[in-house]
mmCIF file of C-alpha atoms and ligand atoms in Angstrom:
data_model
loop_
_atom_site.group_PDB
_atom_site.id
_atom_site.type_symbol
_atom_site.label_atom_id
_atom_site.label_comp_id
_atom_site.label_asym_id
_atom_site.label_seq_id
_atom_site.Cartn_x
_atom_site.Cartn_y
_atom_site.Cartn_z
ATOM 1 C CA MET A 17 23.696 -4.115 61.911
ATOM 2 C CA ARG A 18 24.963 -6.431 59.153
ATOM 3 C CA VAL A 19 23.502 -5.720 55.778
ATOM 4 C CA GLU A 20 23.624 -7.540 52.450
ATOM 5 C CA ILE A 21 25.204 -5.844 49.409
ATOM 6 C CA GLU A 22 21.760 -5.113 47.890
ATOM 7 C CA GLU A 23 20.551 -3.238 50.998
ATOM 8 C CA ALA A 24 23.840 -1.398 51.283
ATOM 9 C CA ALA A 25 23.502 -0.134 47.667
ATOM 10 C CA ILE A 26 19.911 0.877 48.479
ATOM 11 C CA LEU A 27 20.819 2.713 51.618
ATOM 12 C CA LEU A 28 23.800 4.541 49.925
ATOM 13 C CA ASN A 29 21.679 5.641 47.006
ATOM 14 C CA LYS A 30 19.026 6.884 49.481
ATOM 15 C CA GLY A 31 21.616 8.978 51.164
ATOM 16 C CA GLN A 32 22.629 7.026 54.099
ATOM 17 C CA VAL A 33 26.059 6.228 55.516
ATOM 18 C CA VAL A 34 27.127 2.468 55.344
ATOM 19 C CA ALA A 35 30.432 0.938 56.551
ATOM 20 C CA VAL A 36 32.107 -1.094 53.731
ATOM 21 C CA PRO A 37 35.003 -3.422 53.794
ATOM 22 C CA THR A 38 38.031 -2.782 51.644
ATOM 23 C CA GLU A 39 41.299 -4.760 51.410
ATOM 24 C CA THR A 40 43.059 -2.163 53.669
ATOM 25 C CA VAL A 41 40.507 -1.103 56.326
ATOM 26 C CA TYR A 42 36.746 -0.682 56.572
ATOM 27 C CA GLY A 43 35.489 2.725 55.077
ATOM 28 C CA LEU A 44 32.585 4.838 56.116
ATOM 29 C CA ALA A 45 30.837 5.314 52.817
ATOM 30 C CA ALA A 46 28.622 8.052 51.404
ATOM 31 C CA SER A 47 27.508 8.706 47.827
ATOM 32 C CA LEU A 48 29.589 11.412 46.138
ATOM 33 C CA ALA A 49 26.291 12.639 44.809
ATOM 34 C CA CYS A 50 24.956 13.425 48.345
ATOM 35 C CA PRO A 51 26.791 16.359 49.987
ATOM 36 C CA GLU A 52 24.414 16.224 53.055
ATOM 37 C CA THR A 53 25.450 12.580 53.706
ATOM 38 C CA ILE A 54 29.034 13.566 53.323
ATOM 39 C CA LYS A 55 28.550 16.175 55.987
ATOM 40 C CA GLN A 56 27.227 13.491 58.298
ATOM 41 C CA ILE A 57 30.351 11.508 57.810
ATOM 42 C CA PHE A 58 32.413 14.398 59.217
ATOM 43 C CA SER A 59 30.147 14.629 62.340
ATOM 44 C CA LEU A 60 29.816 10.855 62.888
ATOM 45 C CA LYS A 61 33.561 10.583 62.969
ATOM 46 C CA GLY A 62 34.293 13.798 64.651
ATOM 47 C CA ARG A 63 36.407 14.622 61.814
ATOM 48 C CA PRO A 64 37.804 18.209 61.199
ATOM 49 C CA SER A 65 36.402 19.682 58.143
ATOM 50 C CA ASN A 66 39.837 20.660 56.847
ATOM 51 C CA ASN A 67 40.673 16.813 56.356
ATOM 52 C CA PRO A 68 39.633 15.830 52.843
ATOM 53 C CA LEU A 69 38.097 12.474 51.748
ATOM 54 C CA ILE A 70 39.109 9.886 49.239
ATOM 55 C CA ILE A 71 36.819 9.145 46.364
ATOM 56 C CA HIS A 72 36.463 5.457 45.714
ATOM 57 C CA LEU A 73 35.482 4.289 42.205
ATOM 58 C CA HIS A 74 34.769 1.056 40.266
ATOM 59 C CA HIS A 75 37.085 1.711 37.388
ATOM 60 C CA PRO A 76 39.852 4.236 36.536
ATOM 61 C CA ASP A 77 37.929 5.449 33.516
ATOM 62 C CA GLU A 78 35.412 7.057 35.943
ATOM 63 C CA ILE A 79 38.002 9.663 37.095
ATOM 64 C CA GLU A 80 38.112 11.221 33.598
ATOM 65 C CA PRO A 81 35.396 13.763 34.252
ATOM 66 C CA TYR A 82 36.961 15.097 37.352
ATOM 67 C CA VAL A 83 40.491 15.674 36.127
ATOM 68 C CA TYR A 84 41.782 18.169 33.446
ATOM 69 C CA THR A 85 45.172 16.578 32.737
ATOM 70 C CA PHE A 86 46.378 13.325 34.026
ATOM 71 C CA PRO A 87 49.995 13.594 35.365
ATOM 72 C CA LYS A 88 52.859 11.691 33.774
ATOM 73 C CA GLY A 89 52.840 8.107 35.287
ATOM 74 C CA PHE A 90 49.117 8.056 36.115
ATOM 75 C CA LYS A 91 48.281 5.487 33.460
ATOM 76 C CA ALA A 92 51.221 3.272 34.396
ATOM 77 C CA LEU A 93 50.371 3.425 38.136
ATOM 78 C CA SER A 94 46.634 2.941 37.635
ATOM 79 C CA GLU A 95 47.216 -0.054 35.256
ATOM 80 C CA ALA A 96 49.742 -1.767 37.372
ATOM 81 C CA LEU A 97 48.253 -1.175 40.884
ATOM 82 C CA TRP A 98 44.484 -0.643 40.685
ATOM 83 C CA PRO A 99 42.316 -2.138 41.843
ATOM 84 C CA GLY A 100 44.551 -2.048 44.968
ATOM 85 C CA PRO A 101 45.836 -0.128 48.030
ATOM 86 C CA ILE A 102 47.033 3.106 46.303
ATOM 87 C CA THR A 103 45.437 6.472 46.328
ATOM 88 C CA LEU A 104 46.384 9.055 43.839
ATOM 89 C CA VAL A 105 45.901 12.879 44.580
ATOM 90 C CA MET A 106 45.461 15.104 41.438
ATOM 91 C CA GLN A 107 44.391 18.563 40.521
ATOM 92 C CA VAL A 108 40.610 18.385 39.665
ATOM 93 C CA ASN A 109 37.995 20.463 37.988
ATOM 94 C CA GLU A 110 36.601 22.099 41.143
ATOM 95 C CA THR A 111 33.150 22.438 39.687
ATOM 96 C CA LYS A 112 32.911 18.567 39.560
ATOM 97 C CA VAL A 113 34.008 17.618 43.085
ATOM 98 C CA PRO A 114 32.047 19.073 46.093
ATOM 99 C CA SER A 115 34.275 21.425 48.120
ATOM 100 C CA ILE A 116 33.472 19.484 51.319
ATOM 101 C CA VAL A 117 35.111 16.407 49.837
ATOM 102 C CA ARG A 118 38.316 18.260 48.913
ATOM 103 C CA ALA A 119 38.254 20.410 52.144
ATOM 104 C CA GLY A 120 38.514 23.362 49.839
ATOM 105 C CA LEU A 121 41.819 22.303 48.119
ATOM 106 C CA SER A 122 42.149 22.266 44.363
ATOM 107 C CA THR A 123 43.041 18.583 44.433
ATOM 108 C CA ALA A 124 41.146 15.392 45.148
ATOM 109 C CA ALA A 125 42.147 11.825 46.136
ATOM 110 C CA PHE A 126 41.046 8.777 44.091
ATOM 111 C CA ARG A 127 41.277 5.072 44.684
ATOM 112 C CA ILE A 128 40.015 1.884 43.123
ATOM 113 C CA PRO A 129 39.767 -0.676 46.031
ATOM 114 C CA GLN A 130 40.383 -4.350 45.564
ATOM 115 C CA HIS A 131 37.892 -6.066 47.991
ATOM 116 C CA PRO A 132 35.449 -7.972 45.886
ATOM 117 C CA LEU A 133 32.484 -6.527 47.858
ATOM 118 C CA ALA A 134 33.666 -3.018 47.647
ATOM 119 C CA ILE A 135 34.161 -3.273 43.834
ATOM 120 C CA LYS A 136 30.685 -4.926 43.369
ATOM 121 C CA LEU A 137 29.031 -2.231 45.509
ATOM 122 C CA LEU A 138 30.793 0.612 43.715
ATOM 123 C CA GLU A 139 29.482 -0.765 40.378
ATOM 124 C CA MET A 140 25.895 -0.604 41.906
ATOM 125 C CA THR A 141 26.242 2.888 43.487
ATOM 126 C CA GLY A 142 28.716 5.015 41.556
ATOM 127 C CA PRO A 143 31.575 6.839 43.283
ATOM 128 C CA LEU A 144 31.641 6.765 47.110
ATOM 129 C CA VAL A 145 33.747 8.777 49.486
ATOM 130 C CA MET A 146 35.130 6.647 52.322
ATOM 131 C CA PRO A 147 37.319 7.702 55.183
ATOM 132 C CA SER A 148 38.357 4.990 57.448
ATOM 133 C CA ALA A 149 35.429 3.653 59.620
ATOM 134 C CA ASN A 150 36.723 4.724 62.926
ATOM 135 C CA LEU A 151 36.098 7.669 65.366
ATOM 136 C CA SER A 152 38.646 10.367 64.432
ATOM 137 C CA GLY A 153 41.945 9.689 66.170
ATOM 138 C CA LYS A 154 41.266 6.101 67.072
ATOM 139 C CA PRO A 155 42.709 2.939 65.493
ATOM 140 C CA SER A 156 41.084 2.118 62.124
ATOM 141 C CA ALA A 157 38.620 -0.716 61.767
ATOM 142 C CA THR A 158 39.679 -4.041 60.176
ATOM 143 C CA ARG A 159 36.610 -6.081 61.284
ATOM 144 C CA CYS A 160 32.887 -5.424 61.424
ATOM 145 C CA THR A 161 33.128 -5.632 65.231
ATOM 146 C CA HIS A 162 35.532 -2.679 65.201
ATOM 147 C CA VAL A 163 32.965 -0.570 63.321
ATOM 148 C CA GLU A 164 30.306 -1.496 65.834
ATOM 149 C CA GLN A 165 32.537 -0.614 68.768
ATOM 150 C CA ASP A 166 32.788 2.820 67.443
ATOM 151 C CA PHE A 167 29.392 3.542 65.822
ATOM 152 C CA GLY A 168 27.060 1.168 67.679
ATOM 153 C CA SER A 169 25.620 -2.224 66.935
ATOM 154 C CA GLU A 170 22.710 -0.736 64.920
ATOM 155 C CA PHE A 171 25.029 0.962 62.410
ATOM 156 C CA PRO A 172 24.767 -0.576 58.944
ATOM 157 C CA VAL A 173 27.868 -2.579 58.000
ATOM 158 C CA LEU A 174 28.521 -4.659 54.900
ATOM 159 C CA ASP A 175 30.275 -7.699 56.285
ATOM 160 C CA GLY A 176 33.379 -8.479 54.289
ATOM 161 C CA GLY A 177 35.364 -10.396 57.062
ATOM 162 C CA THR A 178 38.746 -9.287 58.155
ATOM 163 C CA CYS A 179 40.564 -6.754 55.942
ATOM 164 C CA HIS A 180 43.436 -8.811 54.552
ATOM 165 C CA MET A 181 46.037 -5.998 54.534
ATOM 166 C CA GLY A 182 44.928 -4.109 57.613
ATOM 167 C CA LEU A 183 46.951 -0.860 56.799
ATOM 168 C CA GLU A 184 45.478 2.025 54.748
ATOM 169 C CA SER A 185 46.344 2.716 51.180
ATOM 170 C CA THR A 186 49.639 4.547 50.277
ATOM 171 C CA ILE A 187 48.847 8.033 49.108
ATOM 172 C CA LEU A 188 50.747 9.633 46.260
ATOM 173 C CA ILE A 189 50.710 13.162 44.836
ATOM 174 C CA TYR A 190 52.395 14.519 41.588
ATOM 175 C CA LEU A 191 54.656 17.412 42.466
ATOM 176 C CA GLU A 192 57.453 18.993 40.479
ATOM 177 C CA GLU A 193 57.343 16.323 37.772
ATOM 178 C CA ARG A 194 57.512 13.353 40.239
ATOM 179 C CA TRP A 195 55.114 11.218 42.300
ATOM 180 C CA SER A 196 55.764 11.513 46.058
ATOM 181 C CA ILE A 197 54.388 9.563 48.975
ATOM 182 C CA ILE A 198 52.384 11.683 51.326
ATOM 183 C CA ARG A 199 51.001 8.889 53.451
ATOM 184 C CA GLN A 200 52.907 5.538 53.824
ATOM 185 C CA GLY A 201 50.761 2.605 53.579
ATOM 186 C CA ALA A 202 50.019 -0.872 52.461
ATOM 187 C CA LEU A 203 52.361 -0.617 49.533
ATOM 188 C CA THR A 204 55.911 0.304 50.224
ATOM 189 C CA PRO A 205 58.033 2.836 48.130
ATOM 190 C CA SER A 206 60.004 0.178 46.376
ATOM 191 C CA ALA A 207 56.764 -1.266 44.833
ATOM 192 C CA PHE A 208 56.689 1.737 42.606
ATOM 193 C CA GLU A 209 60.234 1.631 41.280
ATOM 194 C CA LYS A 210 59.577 -0.673 38.311
ATOM 195 C CA ILE A 211 56.372 1.155 37.295
ATOM 196 C CA LEU A 212 57.728 4.752 37.488
ATOM 197 C CA GLY A 213 61.440 4.136 37.018
ATOM 198 C CA TYR A 214 62.163 5.809 40.408
ATOM 199 C CA ILE A 215 61.340 5.276 44.013
ATOM 200 C CA PRO A 216 58.962 8.031 45.183
ATOM 201 C CA VAL A 217 60.260 10.087 48.099
ATOM 202 C CA VAL A 218 58.204 10.064 51.343
ATOM 203 C CA LYS A 219 57.275 13.685 52.170
ATOM 204 C CA GLY A 220 56.122 14.676 55.667
ATOM 205 C CA SER A 221 53.466 17.308 55.990
ATOM 206 C CA GLU A 222 55.222 19.059 58.899
ATOM 207 C CA ASN A 223 57.538 21.299 56.958
ATOM 208 C CA GLN A 224 55.084 22.351 54.296
ATOM 209 C CA GLN A 225 53.218 25.705 54.456
ATOM 210 C CA ILE A 226 50.090 24.020 53.111
ATOM 211 C CA PRO A 227 50.054 20.472 54.463
ATOM 212 C CA LEU A 228 50.408 18.024 51.542
ATOM 213 C CA CYS A 229 48.305 15.404 53.435
ATOM 214 C CA PRO A 230 46.037 17.197 55.940
ATOM 215 C CA GLY A 231 45.220 14.038 57.825
ATOM 216 C CA GLN A 232 48.778 13.281 58.689
ATOM 217 C CA LEU A 233 48.782 16.310 60.997
ATOM 218 C CA PHE A 234 46.217 14.907 63.368
ATOM 219 C CA ARG A 235 46.639 12.455 66.254
ATOM 220 C CA HIS A 236 45.851 9.143 64.743
ATOM 221 C CA TYR A 237 45.442 5.339 65.433
ATOM 222 C CA ALA A 238 45.580 5.945 69.186
ATOM 223 C CA PRO A 239 44.107 3.634 71.917
ATOM 224 C CA LYS A 240 43.289 5.036 75.329
ATOM 225 C CA ALA A 241 46.166 3.167 76.809
ATOM 226 C CA LYS A 242 49.445 5.112 77.125
ATOM 227 C CA LEU A 243 51.901 3.627 74.569
ATOM 228 C CA ILE A 244 55.704 3.736 75.314
ATOM 229 C CA LEU A 245 57.907 2.934 72.393
ATOM 230 C CA SER A 246 60.984 0.916 73.532
ATOM 231 C CA ASN A 247 63.975 -0.650 71.942
ATOM 232 C CA GLU A 248 64.696 -2.640 75.120
ATOM 233 C CA CYS A 249 61.497 -4.579 75.737
ATOM 234 C CA SER A 250 63.378 -7.865 76.102
ATOM 235 C CA THR A 251 64.845 -6.537 79.471
ATOM 236 C CA LEU A 252 61.573 -5.330 80.943
ATOM 237 C CA GLU A 253 59.860 -7.153 83.984
ATOM 238 C CA GLU A 254 56.169 -7.078 84.963
ATOM 239 C CA LYS A 255 54.974 -4.908 82.162
ATOM 240 C CA THR A 256 52.601 -5.264 79.222
ATOM 241 C CA ILE A 257 54.330 -5.432 75.981
ATOM 242 C CA LEU A 258 52.994 -5.122 72.425
ATOM 243 C CA GLY A 259 55.492 -7.439 70.892
ATOM 244 C CA PHE A 260 56.375 -10.293 68.426
ATOM 245 C CA THR A 261 55.830 -13.998 68.659
ATOM 246 C CA ASP A 262 59.384 -14.658 67.548
ATOM 247 C CA ARG A 263 61.078 -12.779 70.305
ATOM 248 C CA ILE A 264 61.825 -13.784 73.805
ATOM 249 C CA TYR A 265 60.478 -11.526 76.726
ATOM 250 C CA SER A 266 60.445 -12.023 80.534
ATOM 251 C CA THR A 267 57.809 -14.479 81.643
ATOM 252 C CA THR A 268 56.688 -11.928 84.219
ATOM 253 C CA CYS A 269 55.472 -9.665 81.352
ATOM 254 C CA ARG A 270 52.048 -9.916 79.570
ATOM 255 C CA ILE A 271 52.595 -10.001 75.838
ATOM 256 C CA VAL A 272 50.018 -8.747 73.363
ATOM 257 C CA PRO A 273 51.376 -10.368 70.023
ATOM 258 C CA LEU A 274 51.458 -8.461 66.853
ATOM 259 C CA GLY A 275 52.715 -11.401 64.892
ATOM 260 C CA ALA A 276 56.165 -12.760 63.788
ATOM 261 C CA LEU A 277 58.896 -10.236 62.620
ATOM 262 C CA THR A 278 59.644 -12.619 59.885
ATOM 263 C CA ASN A 279 56.143 -12.038 58.537
ATOM 264 C CA PRO A 280 55.573 -8.313 58.309
ATOM 265 C CA SER A 281 52.182 -8.788 56.344
ATOM 266 C CA GLU A 282 50.845 -10.628 59.415
ATOM 267 C CA ILE A 283 51.891 -7.779 61.696
ATOM 268 C CA ALA A 284 50.291 -5.197 59.381
ATOM 269 C CA LYS A 285 47.059 -7.282 59.334
ATOM 270 C CA ASN A 286 46.976 -7.535 63.088
ATOM 271 C CA LEU A 287 48.126 -3.963 64.042
ATOM 272 C CA TYR A 288 44.733 -2.116 64.426
ATOM 273 C CA ARG A 289 42.986 -5.263 66.102
ATOM 274 C CA SER A 290 45.915 -5.351 68.689
ATOM 275 C CA LEU A 291 45.605 -1.650 69.421
ATOM 276 C CA ARG A 292 41.916 -2.009 69.963
ATOM 277 C CA PHE A 293 42.457 -5.087 72.137
ATOM 278 C CA LEU A 294 44.470 -2.830 74.557
ATOM 279 C CA ASP A 295 41.346 -0.834 75.261
ATOM 280 C CA GLU A 296 38.960 -3.813 75.340
ATOM 281 C CA GLU A 297 41.275 -5.099 78.213
ATOM 282 C CA LEU A 298 41.226 -1.731 79.834
ATOM 283 C CA MET A 299 45.086 -1.627 79.774
ATOM 284 C CA LYS A 300 46.526 1.751 81.113
ATOM 285 C CA GLU A 301 50.305 1.497 80.067
ATOM 286 C CA VAL A 302 51.708 -0.578 77.329
ATOM 287 C CA PHE A 303 55.381 -0.841 76.209
ATOM 288 C CA VAL A 304 55.757 -1.243 72.353
ATOM 289 C CA ASP A 305 58.693 -3.265 71.004
ATOM 290 C CA VAL A 306 59.991 -1.075 68.188
ATOM 291 C CA ASP A 307 63.407 -2.754 67.898
ATOM 292 C CA PHE A 308 62.869 -3.754 64.312
ATOM 293 C CA PRO A 309 64.319 -2.782 61.016
ATOM 294 C CA ASN A 310 62.928 0.484 59.392
ATOM 295 C CA GLU A 311 62.231 -1.246 56.005
ATOM 296 C CA GLY A 312 59.333 -2.429 53.920
ATOM 297 C CA LEU A 313 55.919 -2.836 55.570
ATOM 298 C CA LEU A 314 57.609 -2.533 58.996
ATOM 299 C CA GLU A 315 58.339 1.137 58.214
ATOM 300 C CA THR A 316 54.556 1.760 57.784
ATOM 301 C CA VAL A 317 53.938 -0.172 61.009
ATOM 302 C CA ARG A 318 56.513 2.029 62.861
ATOM 303 C CA GLU A 319 54.917 5.118 61.444
ATOM 304 C CA ARG A 320 51.415 3.999 62.702
ATOM 305 C CA LEU A 321 52.859 3.082 66.154
ATOM 306 C CA THR A 322 54.761 6.436 66.409
ATOM 307 C CA LYS A 323 51.540 8.266 65.722
ATOM 308 C CA ALA A 324 49.516 6.125 68.061
ATOM 309 C CA ALA A 325 51.945 6.813 70.896
ATOM 310 C CA ALA A 326 52.055 10.636 70.298
ATOM 311 C CA GLN A 327 50.605 12.531 73.189
HETATM 312 O O1 TXA B 404 42.857 2.564 52.599
HETATM 313 C C1 TXA B 404 42.421 3.713 52.658
HETATM 314 O O2 TXA B 404 42.894 4.659 52.086
HETATM 315 C C2 TXA B 404 41.186 3.870 53.480
HETATM 316 C C3 TXA B 404 40.057 2.915 52.792
HETATM 317 C C4 TXA B 404 38.638 2.978 53.386
HETATM 318 O O3 TXA B 404 39.980 3.298 51.382
HETATM 319 N N1 TXA B 404 40.649 5.213 53.566
HETATM 320 C C5 TXA B 404 41.288 6.042 54.388
HETATM 321 O O4 TXA B 404 40.659 7.324 54.344
HETATM 322 O O5 TXA B 404 42.275 5.836 54.970
HETATM 323 P P1 TXA B 404 41.019 8.435 55.555
HETATM 324 O O6 TXA B 404 40.078 9.465 55.333
HETATM 325 O O7 TXA B 404 41.061 7.804 56.872
HETATM 326 O O8 TXA B 404 42.448 8.892 55.120
HETATM 327 C C6 TXA B 404 42.474 9.590 53.962
HETATM 328 C C7 TXA B 404 43.719 10.611 53.954
HETATM 329 C C8 TXA B 404 43.669 11.705 54.964
HETATM 330 O O9 TXA B 404 44.902 11.718 55.636
HETATM 331 C C9 TXA B 404 43.397 12.896 54.095
HETATM 332 O O10 TXA B 404 44.048 14.057 54.528
HETATM 333 C C10 TXA B 404 44.115 12.415 52.824
HETATM 334 O O11 TXA B 404 43.789 11.104 52.680
HETATM 335 N N2 TXA B 404 43.629 13.167 51.608
HETATM 336 C C11 TXA B 404 42.422 13.060 51.070
HETATM 337 N N3 TXA B 404 42.178 14.027 50.027
HETATM 338 C C12 TXA B 404 43.357 14.545 49.902
HETATM 339 C C13 TXA B 404 43.889 15.592 49.037
HETATM 340 N N4 TXA B 404 43.074 16.144 48.109
HETATM 341 N N5 TXA B 404 45.161 16.021 49.239
HETATM 342 C C14 TXA B 404 45.957 15.512 50.164
HETATM 343 N N6 TXA B 404 45.547 14.559 51.029
HETATM 344 C C15 TXA B 404 44.259 14.081 50.916
HETATM 345 MG MG1 MG B 405 41.740 7.279 58.729
#
């Protein structure tokens, strides 16, 4: 059910869950002031309770009450990139952020989104927690129809059109005097070089005793179709291929186009829509062309495809 912004604000302030557009993906929003509603988000998504949520705010100044000491570089990052697709994880005053939001960690994640409707809504509601608006493990939602596929046509959605970035925010945490990336996303590591004076390292959760980004451990972004990553899609016959419009494949293959390799932003924007399309078409087995350079946004696209293909 599509709702206007005024109704979305009323529902959220009353303690209901509403799907909200951001520039990255749609989020499933609940007021930070409503722990019962936040609980509902976990059950609606089928999300494990040890996977914390991002707190979305209207302005960086709103973060002050939650954080004791801001890490070096926070001001530079927030001034340069917010509103926008980065999320910053920081130590918080645990009495100020409900434990369910942090999944019991001593840190919380903060983001100021850029989508005009999200910004306006946050001004009307105050802080909202928002995981991506998809069933846990499934491809994220970049259109209203995707939210409706997962949560039903009666679910309240604020219609903000198609998310223009199509990949989730890049998440950074401050560790040992440096910011590190714990989830690759819509901003690539090089985007931070001028702001911080260094390129943040991308850290996987796998080798850490306590996972740096709990969500990265779970299966993600996966359609029902079996995905097979391949560097040799151009040689395949009579297969379905998730591929590129500027590459030649056999005419016996069915191609589901992600976009042109010369235009990585287009590929990013189409990624989840294309993964969802495989299920809409009831496809069983799909080859994914991963013969592309591991750089820039394409590195994030590869990371998502690899997770989506994991069994
Ligand atoms: O672009 C985005 O970030 C979207 C839009 C809606 O803002 N949100 C999003 O939320 O992707 P979600 O819940 O799907 O992913 C959030 C990730 C999870 O992997 C979670 O583990 C991690 O952020 N996270 C949240 N709080 C954290 C914390 N305190 N420490 C480490 N990781 C955290
Ligand atoms: Mg998600």
